[in-house]
Coordinates of C-alpha atoms (C1' of nucleotides) in Angstrom, one line a residue:
Chain A
M102 CA 45.5 -105.3 0.6
T103 CA 42.9 -105.0 2.9
A104 CA 39.7 -106.2 1.5
D105 CA 36.8 -104.4 2.8
L106 CA 35.3 -106.7 5.6
H107 CA 31.8 -107.0 6.3
D108 CA 31.4 -109.2 9.3
F109 CA 28.7 -108.2 11.8
I110 CA 31.2 -106.4 14.2
R111 CA 32.5 -104.4 11.7
N112 CA 29.1 -103.3 10.2
R113 CA 28.0 -102.5 13.8
I114 CA 31.1 -100.6 14.0
R115 CA 30.6 -98.4 10.8
R116 CA 27.0 -98.2 12.0
D117 CA 28.3 -96.6 15.5
L118 CA 30.5 -94.4 13.5
D119 CA 27.9 -93.3 11.1
E120 CA 25.6 -92.1 14.0
G121 CA 28.2 -90.2 15.5
A122 CA 28.1 -92.4 18.6
L123 CA 31.9 -92.6 19.1
E124 CA 33.3 -89.6 20.6
Q125 CA 36.7 -91.2 21.4
G126 CA 37.0 -93.2 17.9
V127 CA 37.2 -96.8 17.7
V128 CA 38.8 -98.3 20.8
T129 CA 39.5 -101.9 21.2
R130 CA 41.6 -104.3 23.5
F131 CA 42.9 -107.7 23.6
P132 CA 43.1 -109.0 27.1
P133 CA 44.9 -112.1 27.5
E134 CA 45.5 -113.8 30.8
P135 CA 49.1 -114.5 31.1
N136 CA 48.7 -118.0 32.2
G137 CA 49.8 -119.7 28.8
H138 CA 51.1 -119.1 25.4
L139 CA 48.9 -117.8 22.4
H140 CA 47.4 -120.1 20.0
I141 CA 45.8 -119.5 16.6
G142 CA 42.4 -119.1 18.2
H143 CA 44.1 -115.9 20.0
A144 CA 45.1 -115.0 16.6
K145 CA 41.7 -114.7 15.3
S146 CA 41.1 -112.1 18.3
I147 CA 44.4 -110.3 17.8
C148 CA 43.4 -110.1 14.3
L149 CA 39.9 -108.7 14.8
N150 CA 40.8 -106.4 17.5
F151 CA 43.9 -104.8 16.2
G152 CA 42.6 -105.2 12.7
V153 CA 39.5 -103.1 13.2
A154 CA 41.3 -100.4 15.2
R155 CA 43.7 -100.3 12.2
E156 CA 40.9 -100.1 9.6
F157 CA 38.9 -97.5 11.7
G158 CA 41.9 -95.5 12.4
G159 CA 41.6 -96.4 16.1
K160 CA 43.8 -97.7 18.8
T161 CA 43.9 -101.1 20.7
Y162 CA 45.3 -101.9 24.0
L163 CA 47.4 -105.1 25.0
R164 CA 45.7 -105.5 28.7
F165 CA 47.0 -108.3 30.7
D166 CA 44.0 -109.7 32.8
D167 CA 46.1 -110.5 35.5
T168 CA 43.6 -111.0 38.4
N169 CA 44.5 -114.6 39.5
P170 CA 48.2 -114.7 40.6
S171 CA 48.0 -118.3 41.4
K172 CA 48.0 -119.2 37.5
E173 CA 49.8 -116.2 36.2
S174 CA 53.5 -115.4 35.6
E175 CA 56.0 -112.8 33.9
E176 CA 57.2 -115.6 31.5
F177 CA 53.8 -115.7 30.0
V178 CA 53.5 -111.9 29.7
R179 CA 56.7 -111.9 27.8
S180 CA 55.9 -114.7 25.5
I181 CA 52.4 -113.1 24.8
Q182 CA 54.1 -109.8 23.9
D183 CA 56.6 -111.7 21.6
D184 CA 53.7 -113.6 19.8
I185 CA 51.6 -110.7 19.2
N186 CA 54.5 -108.6 17.4
W187 CA 55.5 -111.7 15.7
L188 CA 52.0 -111.9 14.3
G189 CA 52.5 -108.2 13.2
F190 CA 50.7 -106.1 15.5
D191 CA 52.0 -103.4 17.8
W192 CA 50.3 -101.7 20.9
G193 CA 52.5 -99.1 20.9
E194 CA 52.0 -97.0 24.4
N195 CA 48.5 -98.8 25.1
L196 CA 50.1 -101.7 27.1
T197 CA 48.2 -102.2 30.3
F198 CA 47.4 -104.6 33.2
A199 CA 44.2 -105.2 35.2
S200 CA 46.4 -104.9 38.1
D201 CA 47.1 -101.4 37.3
Y202 CA 43.6 -100.7 38.4
F203 CA 43.6 -102.6 41.6
D204 CA 43.3 -99.5 43.7
Q205 CA 40.4 -98.0 41.6
L206 CA 38.6 -101.5 41.6
F207 CA 38.8 -101.8 45.4
E208 CA 37.2 -98.1 45.7
F209 CA 34.6 -99.0 43.3
A210 CA 33.9 -102.3 45.4
K211 CA 33.6 -100.2 48.6
Q212 CA 31.1 -98.0 46.9
L213 CA 29.0 -100.8 45.9
I214 CA 29.0 -102.0 49.5
V215 CA 28.3 -98.6 50.8
D216 CA 25.2 -98.3 48.3
G217 CA 24.1 -101.7 49.9
K218 CA 24.8 -103.5 46.5
A219 CA 27.3 -105.8 47.7
F220 CA 28.1 -107.8 51.0
V221 CA 30.9 -109.8 52.6
C222 CA 29.6 -113.4 52.4
S223 CA 31.4 -116.1 54.9
Q224 CA 30.0 -119.0 53.8
S225 CA 32.4 -121.8 52.5
A226 CA 32.9 -122.3 49.0
D227 CA 31.0 -125.6 49.3
E228 CA 27.9 -123.8 51.0
M229 CA 28.0 -121.3 48.6
R230 CA 27.8 -123.9 45.9
Q231 CA 25.0 -125.7 47.7
N232 CA 22.9 -122.5 47.9
R233 CA 23.7 -121.4 44.3
G234 CA 20.6 -123.5 43.2
T235 CA 20.6 -125.5 39.6
L236 CA 19.8 -124.5 36.3
T237 CA 16.5 -125.2 37.1
E238 CA 16.0 -124.1 40.6
P239 CA 16.7 -120.8 42.1
G240 CA 19.3 -120.1 44.8
R241 CA 19.1 -119.6 48.3
D242 CA 20.1 -116.2 49.8
S243 CA 23.2 -116.1 51.9
P244 CA 22.6 -115.9 55.7
F245 CA 25.0 -112.8 55.7
R246 CA 23.2 -111.1 52.8
N247 CA 21.8 -108.6 55.2
R248 CA 24.8 -107.5 57.1
T249 CA 25.0 -103.7 57.7
V250 CA 26.9 -101.5 55.5
A251 CA 29.0 -100.8 58.2
D252 CA 30.0 -104.4 59.0
N253 CA 30.7 -105.0 55.4
V254 CA 32.9 -102.1 55.0
D255 CA 34.6 -103.1 58.2
L256 CA 35.1 -106.7 57.1
F257 CA 36.3 -105.7 53.5
E258 CA 38.8 -103.4 54.8
R259 CA 39.8 -106.3 57.1
M260 CA 40.0 -108.7 54.2
R261 CA 42.3 -106.4 52.5
A262 CA 44.3 -105.7 55.5
G263 CA 45.2 -109.7 55.6
E264 CA 43.3 -110.3 58.9
F265 CA 41.6 -113.5 57.2
G266 CA 42.8 -116.7 55.6
D267 CA 42.1 -117.7 52.1
G268 CA 38.4 -118.7 51.9
A269 CA 37.3 -117.0 55.0
H270 CA 35.2 -114.3 53.3
V271 CA 34.3 -113.2 49.9
L272 CA 32.9 -110.0 48.7
R273 CA 29.6 -110.9 46.9
A274 CA 27.3 -108.5 44.6
R275 CA 23.8 -108.1 45.8
I276 CA 21.9 -109.1 43.0
D277 CA 19.2 -112.0 42.6
M278 CA 19.5 -115.5 43.9
A279 CA 16.5 -116.4 41.9
S280 CA 17.8 -115.2 38.7
P281 CA 17.3 -117.6 36.0
N282 CA 20.9 -116.4 34.9
I283 CA 23.3 -118.3 37.4
N284 CA 25.9 -115.2 36.9
L285 CA 23.6 -113.0 38.6
R286 CA 23.2 -115.1 41.5
D287 CA 24.9 -112.9 43.9
P288 CA 28.6 -113.5 42.0
V289 CA 31.6 -113.2 44.0
L290 CA 33.7 -110.2 43.2
Y291 CA 36.7 -110.5 45.2
R292 CA 38.1 -113.3 47.2
I293 CA 41.0 -113.7 49.6
M294 CA 44.3 -115.0 48.1
H295 CA 47.5 -114.8 50.0
K296 CA 49.7 -115.1 47.1
R297 CA 52.2 -113.0 45.9
H298 CA 51.4 -111.1 42.4
H299 CA 53.9 -111.2 39.4
R300 CA 53.5 -107.2 39.2
T301 CA 51.9 -105.9 42.5
G302 CA 54.1 -108.2 44.7
D303 CA 52.6 -108.6 48.3
R304 CA 50.7 -105.4 48.1
W305 CA 47.3 -107.6 47.9
C306 CA 45.8 -110.4 49.5
I307 CA 42.5 -110.0 47.8
Y308 CA 42.1 -110.1 44.4
P309 CA 38.9 -108.9 42.1
M310 CA 37.2 -111.7 39.7
Y311 CA 36.9 -111.4 36.1
D312 CA 33.2 -110.3 36.1
F313 CA 34.0 -107.2 37.9
T314 CA 37.4 -106.4 36.9
H315 CA 37.1 -106.7 33.1
C316 CA 34.0 -104.3 32.6
I317 CA 35.6 -101.5 34.8
C318 CA 39.0 -101.8 32.8
D319 CA 37.1 -101.6 29.6
A320 CA 35.1 -98.4 30.8
L321 CA 38.6 -97.1 32.4
E322 CA 40.3 -97.6 29.0
G323 CA 37.3 -96.1 27.0
I324 CA 36.9 -99.3 24.9
S325 CA 34.4 -98.5 22.3
H326 CA 33.5 -102.3 21.4
S327 CA 34.5 -104.8 23.8
L328 CA 34.8 -108.0 21.8
C329 CA 34.9 -111.4 23.3
T330 CA 34.0 -115.1 22.8
L331 CA 30.7 -116.7 22.9
E332 CA 31.0 -118.3 26.4
F333 CA 30.7 -114.9 27.8
E334 CA 27.4 -114.1 26.3
D335 CA 25.4 -114.7 29.6
H336 CA 28.0 -112.8 31.4
R337 CA 27.0 -109.5 29.8
P338 CA 24.0 -108.8 32.1
L339 CA 26.4 -108.7 35.0
Y340 CA 28.9 -106.9 32.9
D341 CA 26.4 -104.4 32.4
W342 CA 25.0 -104.6 36.2
V343 CA 28.6 -103.5 37.4
L344 CA 28.8 -100.5 35.4
D345 CA 25.3 -99.5 35.9
N346 CA 25.9 -99.5 39.8
I347 CA 28.9 -97.8 40.2
N348 CA 29.7 -94.4 39.5
I349 CA 31.4 -94.3 36.3
N350 CA 30.4 -92.4 33.1
F351 CA 31.5 -94.8 30.3
H352 CA 29.9 -97.9 29.3
P353 CA 31.4 -100.1 26.7
P354 CA 29.2 -102.6 24.8
Q355 CA 30.3 -106.2 24.8
I356 CA 29.8 -107.9 21.8
E357 CA 30.7 -111.5 21.4
F358 CA 31.8 -114.0 18.4
S359 CA 32.5 -117.6 18.0
R360 CA 36.0 -118.9 18.7
L361 CA 38.0 -120.7 16.2
G362 CA 37.5 -124.5 15.8
L363 CA 40.2 -126.1 13.9
E364 CA 40.4 -129.7 12.8
Y365 CA 42.5 -132.1 14.6
N366 CA 43.4 -129.4 17.0
V367 CA 42.2 -128.4 20.4
M368 CA 42.3 -124.8 21.3
S369 CA 42.0 -125.0 25.1
K370 CA 44.7 -123.5 27.0
R371 CA 44.0 -125.9 29.9
V372 CA 44.7 -129.0 27.5
L373 CA 47.7 -127.6 25.8
A374 CA 49.2 -126.7 29.0
E375 CA 48.6 -130.2 30.2
L376 CA 50.3 -131.6 26.9
V377 CA 53.2 -129.3 27.7
D378 CA 53.5 -130.2 31.4
K379 CA 53.2 -134.0 31.0
G380 CA 55.9 -134.2 28.4
K381 CA 53.2 -135.1 25.4
V382 CA 54.9 -132.5 23.2
D383 CA 58.1 -130.5 23.1
G384 CA 57.3 -127.5 24.9
W385 CA 54.7 -124.9 23.8
S386 CA 56.8 -124.4 20.6
D387 CA 56.3 -127.7 19.6
P388 CA 55.9 -127.6 15.5
R389 CA 52.5 -129.6 16.1
L390 CA 50.8 -127.5 18.1
P391 CA 48.2 -124.7 17.2
T392 CA 50.5 -122.2 19.4
L393 CA 52.0 -119.4 17.6
A394 CA 55.2 -120.4 18.9
G395 CA 54.8 -123.7 17.4
L396 CA 53.4 -122.6 14.3
R397 CA 56.3 -120.1 13.8
R398 CA 58.9 -123.0 14.6
R399 CA 57.2 -125.1 12.1
G400 CA 57.8 -122.5 9.5
V401 CA 54.3 -120.9 9.1
P402 CA 54.7 -117.3 8.2
A403 CA 52.7 -114.9 10.0
S404 CA 51.0 -113.4 7.0
A405 CA 49.5 -117.0 6.5
I406 CA 48.0 -116.8 9.8
R407 CA 46.7 -113.3 9.1
D408 CA 45.1 -114.2 5.9
F409 CA 43.8 -117.4 7.4
C410 CA 41.9 -115.3 10.2
Q411 CA 40.7 -113.1 7.6
R412 CA 39.3 -116.2 5.2
V413 CA 37.5 -117.7 8.4
G414 CA 35.8 -114.6 9.1
V415 CA 33.9 -113.5 12.3
T416 CA 30.6 -114.6 13.3
K417 CA 28.3 -116.2 16.1
Q418 CA 28.2 -119.5 14.6
D419 CA 29.9 -122.5 16.0
N420 CA 32.4 -123.7 13.8
L421 CA 35.4 -126.2 12.5
V422 CA 37.4 -125.1 9.8
E423 CA 39.1 -127.6 7.7
I424 CA 42.8 -127.8 8.2
K425 CA 43.1 -127.6 4.4
L426 CA 42.2 -124.2 4.6
L427 CA 45.2 -123.4 6.7
E428 CA 47.4 -125.3 4.7
F429 CA 46.3 -123.3 1.7
C430 CA 47.2 -120.0 3.2
I431 CA 50.5 -121.6 4.2
R432 CA 51.3 -122.7 0.7
Q433 CA 50.2 -119.3 -0.9
A434 CA 52.1 -117.2 1.4
L435 CA 55.3 -119.3 0.9
E436 CA 55.0 -119.8 -3.0
A437 CA 55.8 -116.4 -4.5
H438 CA 59.0 -115.8 -2.5
T439 CA 60.6 -119.0 -1.1
P440 CA 63.8 -120.1 -2.6
R441 CA 63.9 -123.5 -3.9
V442 CA 66.4 -126.2 -3.5
M443 CA 66.5 -130.2 -4.0
A444 CA 66.7 -132.7 -1.1
V445 CA 66.1 -136.3 -1.4
L446 CA 64.5 -137.6 1.8
E447 CA 64.7 -141.1 1.0
P448 CA 67.7 -141.8 -0.9
L449 CA 68.2 -144.3 -3.7
R450 CA 71.6 -144.7 -5.1
V451 CA 72.1 -144.0 -8.7
T452 CA 75.4 -144.6 -11.0
V453 CA 75.5 -142.8 -14.1
T454 CA 77.7 -145.3 -15.9
N455 CA 78.6 -143.2 -19.0
F456 CA 79.5 -140.2 -17.2
E457 CA 83.5 -139.6 -16.8
G458 CA 85.6 -137.3 -15.4
E459 CA 84.9 -134.1 -13.3
D460 CA 81.9 -133.2 -11.6
E461 CA 79.8 -130.5 -13.9
V462 CA 78.6 -127.4 -12.2
L463 CA 75.2 -126.4 -13.3
D464 CA 73.0 -123.4 -12.7
A465 CA 69.5 -123.5 -11.3
P466 CA 67.2 -120.5 -10.3
W467 CA 66.6 -120.1 -6.7
H468 CA 62.7 -119.8 -8.0
P469 CA 61.6 -120.8 -11.3
Q470 CA 59.1 -117.7 -11.4
Q471 CA 61.2 -115.1 -9.9
P472 CA 64.5 -114.7 -12.1
E473 CA 65.4 -111.8 -9.9
M474 CA 66.3 -114.1 -6.7
G475 CA 69.2 -115.1 -8.9
I476 CA 70.6 -118.8 -9.2
R477 CA 72.2 -121.2 -7.4
K478 CA 75.2 -123.8 -8.2
L479 CA 74.3 -127.4 -8.7
V480 CA 76.4 -130.3 -9.3
F481 CA 76.0 -133.3 -11.6
G482 CA 78.4 -136.3 -11.4
R483 CA 78.6 -140.0 -11.5
E484 CA 77.2 -140.7 -8.4
L485 CA 73.8 -139.4 -7.4
F486 CA 70.9 -139.8 -5.3
I487 CA 67.0 -139.9 -6.2
E488 CA 64.1 -140.2 -4.1
R489 CA 63.0 -144.0 -4.0
S490 CA 59.6 -143.2 -4.5
D491 CA 60.5 -141.8 -8.2
F492 CA 61.7 -145.3 -9.1
S493 CA 59.5 -148.1 -9.6
D494 CA 60.3 -151.4 -11.1
D495 CA 56.6 -152.3 -11.4
P496 CA 55.4 -148.8 -12.3
P497 CA 51.5 -147.9 -12.1
D498 CA 49.8 -146.5 -15.0
K499 CA 50.9 -143.1 -15.9
F500 CA 53.7 -143.2 -13.7
K501 CA 56.1 -140.4 -14.7
R502 CA 59.1 -141.1 -13.0
L503 CA 61.7 -143.8 -13.4
S504 CA 61.4 -147.3 -14.0
P505 CA 63.4 -150.1 -16.0
G506 CA 64.2 -148.8 -19.8
A507 CA 62.4 -145.4 -19.1
M508 CA 63.8 -141.8 -19.4
V509 CA 63.3 -139.2 -16.9
R510 CA 64.5 -135.5 -16.8
L511 CA 66.8 -134.9 -13.7
R512 CA 65.7 -131.3 -13.0
Y513 CA 67.9 -128.7 -14.0
A514 CA 70.2 -131.4 -15.4
Y515 CA 70.3 -134.2 -17.8
I516 CA 67.8 -136.9 -18.9
I517 CA 68.8 -140.1 -18.0
R518 CA 67.6 -143.5 -18.7
C519 CA 67.5 -146.7 -16.3
D520 CA 69.6 -149.6 -17.5
E521 CA 70.0 -152.0 -14.4
V522 CA 68.4 -152.5 -11.0
V523 CA 70.8 -153.9 -8.5
R524 CA 69.5 -155.9 -5.9
T525 CA 70.7 -157.0 -2.6
A526 CA 70.7 -160.8 -1.8
S527 CA 67.4 -160.2 -0.4
G528 CA 65.9 -158.9 -3.4
E529 CA 65.7 -155.2 -2.3
I530 CA 66.5 -152.8 -4.6
E531 CA 70.1 -151.5 -3.5
S532 CA 70.8 -149.0 -6.6
I533 CA 70.1 -148.4 -10.1
Q534 CA 72.6 -147.8 -13.1
V535 CA 71.5 -145.3 -15.7
T536 CA 73.1 -143.5 -18.5
Y537 CA 72.6 -140.0 -19.3
F538 CA 72.4 -138.0 -22.4
P539 CA 75.2 -135.4 -22.8
D540 CA 73.2 -133.4 -25.4
S541 CA 70.1 -133.1 -23.0
R542 CA 71.4 -130.5 -20.7
S543 CA 69.0 -128.4 -19.3
G544 CA 68.6 -125.1 -21.3
D545 CA 70.2 -126.3 -24.4
D546 CA 68.7 -129.6 -25.0
T547 CA 69.4 -130.7 -28.5
S548 CA 68.6 -134.5 -27.8
G549 CA 65.2 -134.1 -28.8
L550 CA 64.2 -136.5 -26.2
K551 CA 60.8 -135.9 -24.8
P552 CA 60.8 -137.7 -21.2
K553 CA 57.5 -137.9 -19.5
G554 CA 58.6 -136.9 -16.0
V555 CA 60.9 -134.5 -14.2
I556 CA 62.4 -135.9 -10.9
H557 CA 64.8 -134.3 -8.2
F558 CA 68.2 -135.5 -7.5
V559 CA 71.2 -134.6 -5.3
A560 CA 74.7 -135.6 -6.4
A561 CA 76.8 -137.5 -4.1
S562 CA 79.7 -135.1 -4.0
N563 CA 77.2 -132.1 -3.6
A564 CA 75.3 -133.6 -0.8
R565 CA 75.0 -132.4 2.8
R566 CA 73.3 -134.4 5.2
V567 CA 69.9 -133.5 6.3
R568 CA 67.5 -134.6 8.9
V569 CA 63.6 -133.8 8.4
Q570 CA 61.0 -134.0 10.7
S571 CA 57.5 -134.1 9.3
F572 CA 54.6 -133.9 11.4
G573 CA 51.0 -135.3 11.4
Y574 CA 48.0 -134.3 13.1
L575 CA 48.3 -134.2 17.0
F576 CA 45.0 -135.8 17.3
R577 CA 43.5 -138.7 15.2
T578 CA 40.1 -137.2 14.7
P579 CA 38.9 -133.9 13.1
N580 CA 37.0 -133.1 16.4
P581 CA 38.8 -134.5 19.3
K582 CA 36.3 -135.1 22.3
D583 CA 38.6 -137.2 24.3
V584 CA 41.8 -135.5 24.1
H585 CA 43.8 -138.8 25.7
Q586 CA 42.2 -141.2 23.8
D587 CA 42.2 -139.3 20.5
F588 CA 45.8 -138.2 20.9
N589 CA 47.9 -139.4 18.1
D590 CA 51.2 -141.1 19.4
N591 CA 52.8 -141.1 16.2
S592 CA 52.6 -137.7 14.8
V593 CA 56.5 -137.1 13.9
T594 CA 58.3 -138.7 11.1
S595 CA 62.0 -138.1 11.1
T596 CA 64.1 -139.1 8.2
E597 CA 67.8 -138.6 7.2
G598 CA 68.6 -137.7 3.6
F599 CA 70.5 -135.4 1.7
V600 CA 70.2 -131.7 0.2
E601 CA 72.1 -130.0 -2.2
S602 CA 74.9 -128.1 -0.8
G603 CA 73.8 -124.7 -2.1
I604 CA 71.4 -124.7 0.9
A605 CA 73.9 -122.8 2.7
Q606 CA 73.7 -120.0 0.5
A607 CA 69.6 -120.1 0.6
P608 CA 68.7 -116.4 1.1
D609 CA 65.9 -117.5 3.6
A610 CA 65.2 -119.7 6.5
H611 CA 62.1 -120.7 4.6
V612 CA 62.9 -123.3 1.8
Q613 CA 61.1 -125.3 -0.5
F614 CA 62.2 -128.8 -1.4
E615 CA 61.3 -129.1 -4.9
R616 CA 58.5 -131.6 -5.4
T617 CA 58.3 -132.3 -1.7
G618 CA 57.0 -129.2 0.4
Y619 CA 57.9 -126.1 2.3
F620 CA 60.7 -126.7 5.2
Y621 CA 62.1 -124.2 7.9
R622 CA 65.6 -124.5 9.5
D623 CA 65.0 -125.5 13.0
S624 CA 67.1 -123.6 15.3
S625 CA 65.6 -124.2 18.6
S626 CA 66.9 -126.8 21.1
S627 CA 65.1 -129.2 23.4
E628 CA 65.0 -132.7 24.4
G629 CA 62.0 -134.2 22.7
L630 CA 62.5 -133.3 19.1
E631 CA 65.7 -133.0 17.4
S632 CA 67.2 -129.5 16.9
D633 CA 69.8 -127.8 14.9
A634 CA 72.0 -127.9 17.7
I635 CA 72.8 -131.6 17.2
G636 CA 76.0 -132.2 15.5
D637 CA 76.4 -130.0 12.3
S638 CA 73.8 -131.8 10.6
L639 CA 70.8 -129.6 9.2
I640 CA 67.6 -130.0 10.7
F641 CA 64.5 -129.2 8.9
N642 CA 60.7 -129.0 10.0
R643 CA 58.2 -129.5 7.3
T644 CA 55.8 -126.8 7.2
V645 CA 53.4 -127.9 4.8
S646 CA 53.5 -130.4 1.9
L647 CA 53.3 -129.3 -1.8
R648 CA 49.9 -130.0 -3.0
D649 CA 49.8 -133.7 -4.5
S650 CA 47.1 -134.0 -7.4
W651 CA 48.5 -137.3 -8.5
K652 CA 46.1 -140.1 -8.6
P653 CA 47.3 -143.5 -9.8
Chain B
rU47 C1' 12.2 -129.2 32.7
rG48 C1' 15.7 -122.6 33.6
rG49 C1' 18.4 -119.0 31.0
rG50 C1' 21.7 -117.3 26.9
rG51 C1' 23.0 -118.3 21.9
rU52 C1' 23.4 -120.7 16.8
rG53 C1' 21.0 -122.9 12.0
rU54 C1' 22.6 -120.7 4.2
rC55 C1' 27.0 -126.2 -0.9
rG56 C1' 31.4 -131.2 2.1
rC57 C1' 34.0 -126.8 5.4
rC58 C1' 34.0 -121.5 6.3
rA59 C1' 30.9 -117.3 4.9
rA60 C1' 28.0 -113.0 2.3
rG61 C1' 22.8 -111.7 2.1
rU62 C1' 18.3 -107.9 6.6
rG63 C1' 11.5 -108.4 1.3
rG64 C1' 13.0 -108.4 -4.9
rU65 C1' 14.4 -113.7 -7.0
rA66 C1' 21.3 -117.5 -3.4
rA67 C1' 28.4 -113.2 -3.2
rG68 C1' 33.0 -115.2 -2.3
rG69 C1' 37.0 -118.7 -0.4
rC70 C1' 38.5 -123.5 0.8
rA71 C1' 37.9 -128.5 -0.7
rC72 C1' 36.2 -131.8 -4.9
rC73 C1' 35.7 -132.5 -10.5
rG74 C1' 37.1 -131.4 -15.7
rG75 C1' 40.5 -129.0 -19.2
rG76 C1' 45.0 -125.8 -20.7
rU77 C1' 50.0 -124.0 -19.6
rU78 C1' 54.4 -125.9 -17.3
rU79 C1' 61.9 -129.2 -17.0
rU80 C1' 58.3 -128.8 -9.2
rG81 C1' 52.1 -134.7 -11.0
rA82 C1' 54.0 -127.5 -7.5
rU83 C1' 52.6 -122.6 -9.2
rC84 C1' 49.2 -120.3 -13.0
rC85 C1' 44.9 -120.1 -16.3
rC86 C1' 40.1 -121.6 -17.6
rG87 C1' 35.3 -124.1 -16.6
rG88 C1' 31.9 -126.9 -13.2
rC89 C1' 30.0 -127.3 -8.4
rA90 C1' 22.8 -124.7 -3.4
rU91 C1' 15.9 -124.0 -8.4
rU92 C1' 17.4 -123.6 -2.5
rC93 C1' 18.7 -121.2 2.8
rG94 C1' 17.1 -127.1 9.9
rC95 C1' 11.7 -128.4 9.5
rA96 C1' 6.2 -127.2 9.0
rG97 C1' 2.6 -123.6 8.3
rG98 C1' 1.6 -118.6 7.5
rU99 C1' 1.7 -113.2 5.6
rU100 C1' 3.0 -110.9 0.7
rC101 C1' 2.6 -109.6 -6.1
rG102 C1' 7.3 -111.6 -4.2
rA103 C1' 10.5 -114.5 1.7
rA104 C1' 17.1 -117.2 3.4
rU105 C1' 15.3 -112.5 4.6
rC106 C1' 8.5 -111.0 8.3
rC107 C1' 5.0 -113.9 11.9
rU108 C1' 3.7 -118.9 14.2
rG109 C1' 4.9 -123.7 16.0
rC110 C1' 8.1 -127.2 16.1
rC111 C1' 13.6 -129.7 15.7
rA112 C1' 18.9 -130.2 16.0
rC113 C1' 23.5 -128.2 18.1
rC114 C1' 26.4 -125.2 21.5
rC115 C1' 27.4 -122.2 26.3
rC116 C1' 26.0 -121.7 31.5
rA117 C1' 25.4 -124.0 38.4
rG118 C1' 34.8 -121.6 39.7
rC119 C1' 36.1 -117.9 45.9
rC120 C1' 38.9 -119.8 36.7
rA121 C1' 39.2 -116.3 32.7

RNA sequence: UGGGGUGUCGCCAAGUGGUAAGGCACCGGGUUUUGAUCCCGGCAUUCGCAGGUUCGAAUCCUGCCACCCCAGCCA
C-alpha cells in the first residue's frame, strides 16, 4: 500500500529518529491561510505532512494561519477542512489557529522590546520601503530605531489599545539594516489593522506578521519538522532569529521543498481567486481548475490525487509535471471498479432493416473484468444510435469501425452490416441502414462472422438524453506566463447525446462510457456551467478520456 | 553587481566514492466483444560545462554556465 518513500525529508526524519533527537516523536502541521480554496499544490503539502506523520506514528496539526483579517474568512476555513477530509486526511483533535496564540505572541513581542530587540517604528510604509535599500545596497536605520525601551513598550501598548490609526506605527525587529538578506533588515513584526477578525472579533487592532507568528506557533505546538515551500528559504534565518531571541524552549527546523508545477495550470491562489472573481470560471469548483473542489466536481477520485502526489515526489528542484501523469493516475484509480455503460455523444441514426417485432433485452456486465459487479440490462431494437465518428463512408486504412458494406459488432449485442447511407439534400449523412445477423448474439454467436471491430450503441427505445461537458486545458500553453494572454477561452465543450437508460441503476456516480472516457454526474448548480439541476436531463462531466492509441 | 537555492532520459525522480533504480511519456509485440485494461520487450556508456583528486567520481575539490526565489505594514 504505502511504498517505502525515500525523499530527502523522510530520510532526514529517519535520521532524527535514529539519533533519538525527537522526544515527542514526529509532529507536523499543515498551515493554510484561509483566504482561498485549496488546490492540488496544497495536496502535495497535505500528503507530505499528514503522510509523514502517519508513516512515522506521529501527528499533524491543521493550523489556520489567520493573521491577516483583511483577506481571510470563515467560508474558507470551512472549505479547507472539507477539502482535506475529502482528500482522506484527518487532524483529529489537532485543529488550531494562529489567532489562538495572539495573547502569547503579544507577550513574546513585549519581551523582544524589553530586551532591546524590537522597536516601534513610525515611518510611513513608503519611507520604510525607501530606507530598506535594494538587493545590492544596504538599507538605512530607521530614525526611530533607538527609542527607549520605555517608549517602545508604551507605544506598543497604545498600539494595541487602539490609540493609533492603521499605518501610524509598526513594531519592528532590531536586527541589521545592512544584512544581505533583506528579510533581516529590521522586518515588521506587528502592524495596526482596525479590522474585525473572523475568530477574535474586535479584540485586536494589531496583528502579527507571518514571520513572527509562524515560527512561534510551530515551537508552541512542538512541531518536529516544519515543512514549507522554497520561497521561504531565505526567511529561515528570521524564523531562527525569532526563536533564538525569545524565551522559548523549543526550536523546530524549517525544511523547504519545491512547490508543484503542473502543465497547463496555474497554482497561484491569487490568480485562481482572480479567475473566480472575474467570472472567467464557474466558481472555485469549476472542473477545469486545479482546485480540490474543481477536481472533485470533475470526478477525480481523491485516491488518484494521493497517488499523483506520491509519484511526483518531494525534492528541492523546480518542476513542471506533465499533465499526462495526472491523467494516468486518474484512469488507473477509476479503471478497476468504475461501472461501464454505453453513451453516444454525437448520434448517428441507424435502422436495422431486418429487425422485426419486440425489442430484445440483453445482458451486459457492469464491468468486463469484475463479474461480481453484476450485470445491467441492455436493449436492442430496430432503431439505434451509434457515434458519428464510428462510421465513415471513406474509411482510412485499418479503420475498424463501420463503413459501407462493412461489418462491425455492436458491443454486447449483434453484428451488423452497413447496406445503405441515407443523405440529406445537401449530401450530409443523415442515417444509415444496416442488417443484423440474428445468430451473432453476444455470448452465443454461431454466425462464424469475424468483424474487425466493436462499436458502442444505444437503442432509441432505451435512450436517455444526456448532456456531456468535456474540458480542455484552462491555459493554452504548458507553462503559462501571462495568465490573461494564455487563457483558453474555449475550454468547455458541451454535447447532447444518449445514454442507455440502465445508467439510472449504475452503482456509482463515477461511470465509464465505454470507448469514450470516465464521467462523473454533475450535481452542483451554478450559472456558468450546466448542472444537473437543469430540467430532468442528466449532465455528466468528463473526468478524463480513455487512452487512445489509434493512429490512422 | 547582494543574498538564498537548483542542475541525473521528453517529464518527474532514486542515487551521497565502486562502475546510472523506478514511474509517466514514447516505440515495438501478445491477449482482448472497450483501438481501453492487462502482459512482454525497447528506451541515459552517461549524470549543466571544463579542469583536478582517486585504482575508481553523478557522487570529493576548483572554476565556469544556466535557471528559480528575495526589496508587502501578504502568507
